[in-house]
Amino acid sequence: MEDPFPVCWSAAKIAKQMRKPNTGTFHLYPENLTASVPILDHGSTNSAFMRLFRDTTFNYCSYFQCPTTKVEQRLKKYNFKSKLIVISNGISDYYLQNNQRTISTDPFTILSICQRLKI
């Protein structure tokens, strides 16, 4: 399940009823929806959306992919029932921890430079 919207709600529930394992992934933060509406962009509203996402879709997943350990920690805070697994879609910790620097035209290098500088 990619997002907490009606098609995924239904698919997740059906898979669970049929005892079929299914996986989800977390890429949509509540703040993505509320940031453009100042009256909604508050911690309590964002927490309510996160609980709604969890209860309507994501807790029906057997496994849940977290793109970073930071996302995993956030989902644990909201008591997600799914088994949380960190599968990074970005730069490895090895590269960042060991201060690896190379000159290259590879887009991966450009991306890692941006992340290191927090741009």
mmCIF file of N, CA and C in Angstrom:
data_model
loop_
_atom_site.group_PDB
_atom_site.id
_atom_site.type_symbol
_atom_site.label_atom_id
_atom_site.label_comp_id
_atom_site.label_asym_id
_atom_site.label_seq_id
_atom_site.Cartn_x
_atom_site.Cartn_y
_atom_site.Cartn_z
ATOM 1 N N MET A 1 0.837 -1.154 0.000
ATOM 2 C CA MET A 1 0.000 0.000 0.000
ATOM 3 C C MET A 1 0.895 1.233 0.000
ATOM 4 N N GLU A 2 0.640 2.082 -0.928
ATOM 5 C CA GLU A 2 1.483 3.266 -1.109
ATOM 6 C C GLU A 2 0.910 4.496 -0.412
ATOM 7 N N ASP A 3 -0.396 4.617 -0.401
ATOM 8 C CA ASP A 3 -0.978 5.823 0.188
ATOM 9 C C ASP A 3 -2.278 5.495 0.920
ATOM 10 N N PRO A 4 -2.668 6.338 1.847
ATOM 11 C CA PRO A 4 -3.848 6.072 2.676
ATOM 12 C C PRO A 4 -5.142 6.622 2.088
ATOM 13 N N PHE A 5 -5.456 6.204 0.875
ATOM 14 C CA PHE A 5 -6.654 6.677 0.213
ATOM 15 C C PHE A 5 -7.563 5.501 -0.116
ATOM 16 N N PRO A 6 -8.811 5.743 -0.509
ATOM 17 C CA PRO A 6 -9.826 4.683 -0.605
ATOM 18 C C PRO A 6 -9.443 3.413 -1.354
ATOM 19 N N VAL A 7 -8.744 3.499 -2.473
ATOM 20 C CA VAL A 7 -8.384 2.276 -3.193
ATOM 21 C C VAL A 7 -7.481 1.406 -2.328
ATOM 22 N N CYS A 8 -6.517 2.016 -1.668
ATOM 23 C CA CYS A 8 -5.620 1.256 -0.803
ATOM 24 C C CYS A 8 -6.322 0.764 0.458
ATOM 25 N N TRP A 9 -7.272 1.551 0.994
ATOM 26 C CA TRP A 9 -8.045 1.080 2.155
ATOM 27 C C TRP A 9 -8.679 -0.256 1.807
ATOM 28 N N SER A 10 -9.358 -0.269 0.679
ATOM 29 C CA SER A 10 -10.092 -1.469 0.263
ATOM 30 C C SER A 10 -9.153 -2.629 -0.015
ATOM 31 N N ALA A 11 -8.099 -2.376 -0.762
ATOM 32 C CA ALA A 11 -7.148 -3.446 -1.102
ATOM 33 C C ALA A 11 -6.508 -4.027 0.151
ATOM 34 N N ALA A 12 -6.141 -3.183 1.086
ATOM 35 C CA ALA A 12 -5.510 -3.652 2.318
ATOM 36 C C ALA A 12 -6.470 -4.518 3.131
ATOM 37 N N LYS A 13 -7.703 -4.093 3.238
ATOM 38 C CA LYS A 13 -8.688 -4.854 4.012
ATOM 39 C C LYS A 13 -8.989 -6.207 3.359
ATOM 40 N N ILE A 14 -9.124 -6.209 2.041
ATOM 41 C CA ILE A 14 -9.400 -7.455 1.322
ATOM 42 C C ILE A 14 -8.238 -8.426 1.476
ATOM 43 N N ALA A 15 -7.026 -7.938 1.331
ATOM 44 C CA ALA A 15 -5.848 -8.795 1.489
ATOM 45 C C ALA A 15 -5.804 -9.401 2.891
ATOM 46 N N LYS A 16 -6.102 -8.603 3.882
ATOM 47 C CA LYS A 16 -6.097 -9.097 5.269
ATOM 48 C C LYS A 16 -7.189 -10.152 5.458
ATOM 49 N N GLN A 17 -8.395 -9.895 4.929
ATOM 50 C CA GLN A 17 -9.486 -10.861 5.045
ATOM 51 C C GLN A 17 -9.143 -12.186 4.356
ATOM 52 N N MET A 18 -8.414 -12.106 3.253
ATOM 53 C CA MET A 18 -8.014 -13.301 2.507
ATOM 54 C C MET A 18 -6.740 -13.926 3.068
ATOM 55 N N ARG A 19 -6.230 -13.347 4.143
ATOM 56 C CA ARG A 19 -4.999 -13.822 4.785
ATOM 57 C C ARG A 19 -3.811 -13.814 3.824
ATOM 58 N N LYS A 20 -3.770 -12.806 3.006
ATOM 59 C CA LYS A 20 -2.661 -12.617 2.068
ATOM 60 C C LYS A 20 -1.736 -11.542 2.625
ATOM 61 N N PRO A 21 -0.459 -11.816 2.674
ATOM 62 C CA PRO A 21 0.456 -10.773 3.155
ATOM 63 C C PRO A 21 0.510 -9.618 2.166
ATOM 64 N N ASN A 22 0.641 -8.429 2.684
ATOM 65 C CA ASN A 22 0.807 -7.276 1.811
ATOM 66 C C ASN A 22 1.755 -6.306 2.491
ATOM 67 N N THR A 23 2.376 -5.497 1.684
ATOM 68 C CA THR A 23 3.342 -4.547 2.220
ATOM 69 C C THR A 23 2.885 -3.130 1.929
ATOM 70 N N GLY A 24 3.385 -2.229 2.740
ATOM 71 C CA GLY A 24 3.108 -0.820 2.547
ATOM 72 C C GLY A 24 4.410 -0.048 2.570
ATOM 73 N N THR A 25 4.326 1.190 2.201
ATOM 74 C CA THR A 25 5.488 2.061 2.259
ATOM 75 C C THR A 25 5.030 3.454 2.648
ATOM 76 N N PHE A 26 5.899 4.169 3.311
ATOM 77 C CA PHE A 26 5.517 5.471 3.840
ATOM 78 C C PHE A 26 6.223 6.581 3.080
ATOM 79 N N HIS A 27 5.453 7.354 2.335
ATOM 80 C CA HIS A 27 6.014 8.489 1.594
ATOM 81 C C HIS A 27 5.139 9.735 1.701
ATOM 82 N N LEU A 28 3.982 9.608 2.299
ATOM 83 C CA LEU A 28 3.062 10.739 2.384
ATOM 84 C C LEU A 28 2.894 11.158 3.837
ATOM 85 N N TYR A 29 3.520 12.254 4.190
ATOM 86 C CA TYR A 29 3.390 12.800 5.535
ATOM 87 C C TYR A 29 2.094 13.595 5.635
ATOM 88 N N PRO A 30 1.452 13.612 6.785
ATOM 89 C CA PRO A 30 0.263 14.446 6.951
ATOM 90 C C PRO A 30 0.550 15.904 6.592
ATOM 91 N N GLU A 31 1.752 16.356 6.899
ATOM 92 C CA GLU A 31 2.125 17.744 6.601
ATOM 93 C C GLU A 31 2.099 18.048 5.107
ATOM 94 N N ASN A 32 2.228 17.017 4.265
ATOM 95 C CA ASN A 32 2.105 17.232 2.826
ATOM 96 C C ASN A 32 0.705 17.721 2.458
ATOM 97 N N LEU A 33 -0.266 17.317 3.248
ATOM 98 C CA LEU A 33 -1.644 17.721 2.993
ATOM 99 C C LEU A 33 -2.017 19.020 3.703
ATOM 100 N N THR A 34 -1.449 19.249 4.875
ATOM 101 C CA THR A 34 -1.887 20.383 5.685
ATOM 102 C C THR A 34 -1.052 21.651 5.530
ATOM 103 N N ALA A 35 0.156 21.536 5.005
ATOM 104 C CA ALA A 35 1.067 22.691 4.953
ATOM 105 C C ALA A 35 0.503 23.869 4.167
ATOM 106 N N SER A 36 -0.298 23.591 3.164
ATOM 107 C CA SER A 36 -0.823 24.686 2.342
ATOM 108 C C SER A 36 -2.121 25.283 2.897
ATOM 109 N N VAL A 37 -2.592 24.747 4.019
ATOM 110 C CA VAL A 37 -3.802 25.257 4.658
ATOM 111 C C VAL A 37 -3.440 25.627 6.101
ATOM 112 N N PRO A 38 -3.004 26.852 6.333
ATOM 113 C CA PRO A 38 -2.477 27.237 7.647
ATOM 114 C C PRO A 38 -3.357 26.868 8.840
ATOM 115 N N ILE A 39 -4.654 26.931 8.680
ATOM 116 C CA ILE A 39 -5.540 26.614 9.804
ATOM 117 C C ILE A 39 -5.448 25.128 10.196
ATOM 118 N N LEU A 40 -5.024 24.281 9.261
ATOM 119 C CA LEU A 40 -4.898 22.846 9.532
ATOM 120 C C LEU A 40 -3.483 22.429 9.912
ATOM 121 N N ASP A 41 -2.509 23.260 9.604
ATOM 122 C CA ASP A 41 -1.105 22.877 9.765
ATOM 123 C C ASP A 41 -0.643 23.044 11.212
ATOM 124 N N HIS A 42 -1.111 22.122 12.058
ATOM 125 C CA HIS A 42 -0.754 22.125 13.473
ATOM 126 C C HIS A 42 -0.447 20.694 13.902
ATOM 127 N N GLY A 43 0.325 20.549 14.952
ATOM 128 C CA GLY A 43 0.706 19.228 15.441
ATOM 129 C C GLY A 43 -0.468 18.312 15.715
ATOM 130 N N SER A 44 -1.508 18.842 16.328
ATOM 131 C CA SER A 44 -2.651 17.990 16.671
ATOM 132 C C SER A 44 -3.384 17.494 15.420
ATOM 133 N N THR A 45 -3.525 18.356 14.429
ATOM 134 C CA THR A 45 -4.178 17.951 13.175
ATOM 135 C C THR A 45 -3.330 16.924 12.448
ATOM 136 N N ASN A 46 -2.027 17.173 12.391
ATOM 137 C CA ASN A 46 -1.133 16.228 11.712
ATOM 138 C C ASN A 46 -1.119 14.882 12.426
ATOM 139 N N SER A 47 -1.166 14.890 13.753
ATOM 140 C CA SER A 47 -1.236 13.636 14.510
ATOM 141 C C SER A 47 -2.541 12.896 14.221
ATOM 142 N N ALA A 48 -3.629 13.628 14.120
ATOM 143 C CA ALA A 48 -4.920 13.008 13.805
ATOM 144 C C ALA A 48 -4.884 12.359 12.416
ATOM 145 N N PHE A 49 -4.292 13.055 11.461
ATOM 146 C CA PHE A 49 -4.157 12.472 10.120
ATOM 147 C C PHE A 49 -3.292 11.215 10.158
ATOM 148 N N MET A 50 -2.200 11.246 10.924
ATOM 149 C CA MET A 50 -1.317 10.086 11.004
ATOM 150 C C MET A 50 -2.063 8.888 11.594
ATOM 151 N N ARG A 51 -2.858 9.107 12.626
ATOM 152 C CA ARG A 51 -3.655 8.022 13.210
ATOM 153 C C ARG A 51 -4.706 7.518 12.212
ATOM 154 N N LEU A 52 -5.290 8.427 11.455
ATOM 155 C CA LEU A 52 -6.251 8.034 10.425
ATOM 156 C C LEU A 52 -5.572 7.174 9.357
ATOM 157 N N PHE A 53 -4.413 7.603 8.880
ATOM 158 C CA PHE A 53 -3.658 6.816 7.895
ATOM 159 C C PHE A 53 -3.380 5.419 8.450
ATOM 160 N N ARG A 54 -2.909 5.381 9.699
ATOM 161 C CA ARG A 54 -2.559 4.115 10.346
ATOM 162 C C ARG A 54 -3.772 3.195 10.429
ATOM 163 N N ASP A 55 -4.881 3.720 10.911
ATOM 164 C CA ASP A 55 -6.040 2.882 11.197
ATOM 165 C C ASP A 55 -6.834 2.475 9.962
ATOM 166 N N THR A 56 -6.863 3.311 8.938
ATOM 167 C CA THR A 56 -7.658 2.984 7.752
ATOM 168 C C THR A 56 -6.905 2.140 6.738
ATOM 169 N N THR A 57 -5.589 2.228 6.723
ATOM 170 C CA THR A 57 -4.834 1.539 5.674
ATOM 171 C C THR A 57 -3.625 0.790 6.201
ATOM 172 N N PHE A 58 -2.724 1.490 6.837
ATOM 173 C CA PHE A 58 -1.398 0.943 7.065
ATOM 174 C C PHE A 58 -1.340 -0.183 8.086
ATOM 175 N N ASN A 59 -2.217 -0.221 9.077
ATOM 176 C CA ASN A 59 -2.188 -1.335 10.020
ATOM 177 C C ASN A 59 -2.707 -2.631 9.411
ATOM 178 N N TYR A 60 -3.234 -2.585 8.215
ATOM 179 C CA TYR A 60 -3.641 -3.796 7.516
ATOM 180 C C TYR A 60 -2.467 -4.443 6.795
ATOM 181 N N CYS A 61 -1.342 -3.771 6.751
ATOM 182 C CA CYS A 61 -0.154 -4.297 6.067
ATOM 183 C C CYS A 61 0.602 -5.239 6.988
ATOM 184 N N SER A 62 1.089 -6.333 6.409
ATOM 185 C CA SER A 62 1.907 -7.270 7.177
ATOM 186 C C SER A 62 3.274 -6.661 7.475
ATOM 187 N N TYR A 63 3.817 -6.016 6.476
ATOM 188 C CA TYR A 63 5.138 -5.394 6.574
ATOM 189 C C TYR A 63 5.032 -3.969 6.062
ATOM 190 N N PHE A 64 5.901 -3.130 6.588
ATOM 191 C CA PHE A 64 5.854 -1.732 6.192
ATOM 192 C C PHE A 64 7.263 -1.222 5.948
ATOM 193 N N GLN A 65 7.521 -0.768 4.719
ATOM 194 C CA GLN A 65 8.846 -0.265 4.365
ATOM 195 C C GLN A 65 8.996 1.186 4.791
ATOM 196 N N CYS A 66 10.069 1.450 5.514
ATOM 197 C CA CYS A 66 10.410 2.809 5.933
ATOM 198 C C CYS A 66 11.644 3.225 5.129
ATOM 199 N N PRO A 67 11.587 4.343 4.420
ATOM 200 C CA PRO A 67 12.738 4.733 3.602
ATOM 201 C C PRO A 67 13.941 5.209 4.424
ATOM 202 N N THR A 68 13.743 5.518 5.703
ATOM 203 C CA THR A 68 14.844 5.940 6.574
ATOM 204 C C THR A 68 14.555 5.486 8.005
ATOM 205 N N THR A 69 15.578 5.486 8.831
ATOM 206 C CA THR A 69 15.369 5.166 10.246
ATOM 207 C C THR A 69 14.551 6.250 10.933
ATOM 208 N N LYS A 70 14.646 7.479 10.443
ATOM 209 C CA LYS A 70 13.841 8.570 11.002
ATOM 210 C C LYS A 70 12.345 8.293 10.801
ATOM 211 N N VAL A 71 11.981 7.804 9.626
ATOM 212 C CA VAL A 71 10.579 7.440 9.368
ATOM 213 C C VAL A 71 10.171 6.284 10.274
ATOM 214 N N GLU A 72 11.036 5.287 10.422
ATOM 215 C CA GLU A 72 10.742 4.156 11.299
ATOM 216 C C GLU A 72 10.454 4.637 12.726
ATOM 217 N N GLN A 73 11.270 5.530 13.233
ATOM 218 C CA GLN A 73 11.065 6.056 14.578
ATOM 219 C C GLN A 73 9.734 6.802 14.687
ATOM 220 N N ARG A 74 9.404 7.552 13.659
ATOM 221 C CA ARG A 74 8.139 8.295 13.680
ATOM 222 C C ARG A 74 6.941 7.342 13.697
ATOM 223 N N LEU A 75 7.008 6.282 12.899
ATOM 224 C CA LEU A 75 5.897 5.337 12.852
ATOM 225 C C LEU A 75 5.774 4.550 14.156
ATOM 226 N N LYS A 76 6.892 4.251 14.783
ATOM 227 C CA LYS A 76 6.848 3.585 16.087
ATOM 228 C C LYS A 76 6.154 4.476 17.114
ATOM 229 N N LYS A 77 6.403 5.771 17.021
ATOM 230 C CA LYS A 77 5.774 6.732 17.930
ATOM 231 C C LYS A 77 4.248 6.656 17.815
ATOM 232 N N TYR A 78 3.752 6.349 16.620
ATOM 233 C CA TYR A 78 2.309 6.268 16.388
ATOM 234 C C TYR A 78 1.780 4.839 16.490
ATOM 235 N N ASN A 79 2.576 3.942 17.038
ATOM 236 C CA ASN A 79 2.151 2.563 17.326
ATOM 237 C C ASN A 79 1.631 1.809 16.109
ATOM 238 N N PHE A 80 2.353 1.886 15.012
ATOM 239 C CA PHE A 80 1.992 1.085 13.846
ATOM 240 C C PHE A 80 2.140 -0.390 14.208
ATOM 241 N N LYS A 81 1.164 -1.218 13.836
ATOM 242 C CA LYS A 81 1.181 -2.640 14.158
ATOM 243 C C LYS A 81 2.031 -3.453 13.184
ATOM 244 N N SER A 82 2.189 -2.979 11.984
ATOM 245 C CA SER A 82 2.943 -3.699 10.967
ATOM 246 C C SER A 82 4.394 -3.842 11.380
ATOM 247 N N LYS A 83 5.051 -4.872 10.857
ATOM 248 C CA LYS A 83 6.480 -5.009 11.086
ATOM 249 C C LYS A 83 7.173 -3.947 10.232
ATOM 250 N N LEU A 84 7.918 -3.065 10.888
ATOM 251 C CA LEU A 84 8.588 -1.955 10.196
ATOM 252 C C LEU A 84 9.980 -2.398 9.757
ATOM 253 N N ILE A 85 10.271 -2.187 8.479
ATOM 254 C CA ILE A 85 11.562 -2.572 7.914
ATOM 255 C C ILE A 85 12.149 -1.363 7.202
ATOM 256 N N VAL A 86 13.377 -1.007 7.546
ATOM 257 C CA VAL A 86 14.043 0.121 6.894
ATOM 258 C C VAL A 86 14.716 -0.388 5.624
ATOM 259 N N ILE A 87 14.256 0.114 4.498
ATOM 260 C CA ILE A 87 14.883 -0.147 3.202
ATOM 261 C C ILE A 87 15.118 1.222 2.600
ATOM 262 N N SER A 88 16.351 1.649 2.661
ATOM 263 C CA SER A 88 16.670 3.004 2.237
ATOM 264 C C SER A 88 16.542 3.145 0.729
ATOM 265 N N ASN A 89 15.994 4.262 0.320
ATOM 266 C CA ASN A 89 15.954 4.582 -1.101
ATOM 267 C C ASN A 89 16.888 5.761 -1.368
ATOM 268 N N GLY A 90 17.863 5.916 -0.510
ATOM 269 C CA GLY A 90 18.773 7.048 -0.635
ATOM 270 C C GLY A 90 20.214 6.636 -0.477
ATOM 271 N N ILE A 91 20.966 7.451 0.208
ATOM 272 C CA ILE A 91 22.397 7.280 0.348
ATOM 273 C C ILE A 91 22.691 6.399 1.555
ATOM 274 N N SER A 92 23.623 5.474 1.391
ATOM 275 C CA SER A 92 23.935 4.555 2.486
ATOM 276 C C SER A 92 24.641 5.273 3.629
ATOM 277 N N ASP A 93 24.434 4.744 4.831
ATOM 278 C CA ASP A 93 25.106 5.294 6.006
ATOM 279 C C ASP A 93 26.620 5.185 5.878
ATOM 280 N N TYR A 94 27.090 4.108 5.228
ATOM 281 C CA TYR A 94 28.528 3.928 5.050
ATOM 282 C C TYR A 94 29.132 5.144 4.356
ATOM 283 N N TYR A 95 28.491 5.584 3.309
ATOM 284 C CA TYR A 95 29.014 6.710 2.545
ATOM 285 C C TYR A 95 29.084 7.958 3.417
ATOM 286 N N LEU A 96 28.056 8.213 4.178
ATOM 287 C CA LEU A 96 28.009 9.419 5.004
ATOM 288 C C LEU A 96 28.927 9.329 6.219
ATOM 289 N N GLN A 97 28.983 8.159 6.852
ATOM 290 C CA GLN A 97 29.774 8.013 8.067
ATOM 291 C C GLN A 97 31.273 8.018 7.803
ATOM 292 N N ASN A 98 31.677 7.487 6.678
ATOM 293 C CA ASN A 98 33.103 7.381 6.395
ATOM 294 C C ASN A 98 33.631 8.546 5.569
ATOM 295 N N ASN A 99 32.815 9.584 5.448
ATOM 296 C CA ASN A 99 33.238 10.805 4.777
ATOM 297 C C ASN A 99 33.822 10.532 3.388
ATOM 298 N N GLN A 100 33.150 9.674 2.647
ATOM 299 C CA GLN A 100 33.604 9.327 1.306
ATOM 300 C C GLN A 100 33.379 10.507 0.373
ATOM 301 N N ARG A 101 34.419 10.919 -0.275
ATOM 302 C CA ARG A 101 34.294 12.022 -1.230
ATOM 303 C C ARG A 101 35.030 11.664 -2.508
ATOM 304 N N THR A 102 34.311 11.739 -3.593
ATOM 305 C CA THR A 102 34.925 11.505 -4.890
ATOM 306 C C THR A 102 34.387 12.535 -5.859
ATOM 307 N N ILE A 103 35.174 12.827 -6.859
ATOM 308 C CA ILE A 103 34.719 13.732 -7.906
ATOM 309 C C ILE A 103 34.149 12.868 -9.017
ATOM 310 N N SER A 104 32.917 13.141 -9.370
ATOM 311 C CA SER A 104 32.234 12.337 -10.370
ATOM 312 C C SER A 104 31.098 13.140 -10.955
ATOM 313 N N THR A 105 30.683 12.756 -12.144
ATOM 314 C CA THR A 105 29.507 13.389 -12.744
ATOM 315 C C THR A 105 28.267 12.532 -12.513
ATOM 316 N N ASP A 106 28.411 11.465 -11.768
ATOM 317 C CA ASP A 106 27.312 10.562 -11.453
ATOM 318 C C ASP A 106 26.241 11.303 -10.638
ATOM 319 N N PRO A 107 24.960 11.242 -11.025
ATOM 320 C CA PRO A 107 23.907 11.930 -10.275
ATOM 321 C C PRO A 107 23.853 11.513 -8.807
ATOM 322 N N PHE A 108 24.278 10.269 -8.520
ATOM 323 C CA PHE A 108 24.289 9.820 -7.138
ATOM 324 C C PHE A 108 25.217 10.700 -6.302
ATOM 325 N N THR A 109 26.364 11.053 -6.848
ATOM 326 C CA THR A 109 27.300 11.913 -6.133
ATOM 327 C C THR A 109 26.695 13.291 -5.905
ATOM 328 N N ILE A 110 26.026 13.825 -6.899
ATOM 329 C CA ILE A 110 25.398 15.135 -6.750
ATOM 330 C C ILE A 110 24.342 15.077 -5.655
ATOM 331 N N LEU A 111 23.537 14.029 -5.655
ATOM 332 C CA LEU A 111 22.514 13.858 -4.634
ATOM 333 C C LEU A 111 23.147 13.773 -3.249
ATOM 334 N N SER A 112 24.227 13.007 -3.124
ATOM 335 C CA SER A 112 24.832 12.838 -1.800
ATOM 336 C C SER A 112 25.448 14.147 -1.314
ATOM 337 N N ILE A 113 25.967 14.945 -2.196
ATOM 338 C CA ILE A 113 26.512 16.237 -1.787
ATOM 339 C C ILE A 113 25.387 17.116 -1.240
ATOM 340 N N CYS A 114 24.260 17.115 -1.913
ATOM 341 C CA CYS A 114 23.121 17.913 -1.444
ATOM 342 C C CYS A 114 22.652 17.451 -0.079
ATOM 343 N N GLN A 115 22.594 16.152 0.125
ATOM 344 C CA GLN A 115 22.131 15.663 1.411
ATOM 345 C C GLN A 115 23.138 16.017 2.503
ATOM 346 N N ARG A 116 24.401 15.923 2.213
ATOM 347 C CA ARG A 116 25.420 16.228 3.215
ATOM 348 C C ARG A 116 25.357 17.686 3.650
ATOM 349 N N LEU A 117 25.020 18.558 2.700
ATOM 350 C CA LEU A 117 24.938 19.977 3.014
ATOM 351 C C LEU A 117 23.561 20.389 3.487
ATOM 352 N N LYS A 118 22.637 19.415 3.510
ATOM 353 C CA LYS A 118 21.260 19.657 3.934
ATOM 354 C C LYS A 118 20.579 20.736 3.100
ATOM 355 N N ILE A 119 20.794 20.655 1.803
ATOM 356 C CA ILE A 119 20.162 21.585 0.867
ATOM 357 C C ILE A 119 18.852 20.977 0.416
#
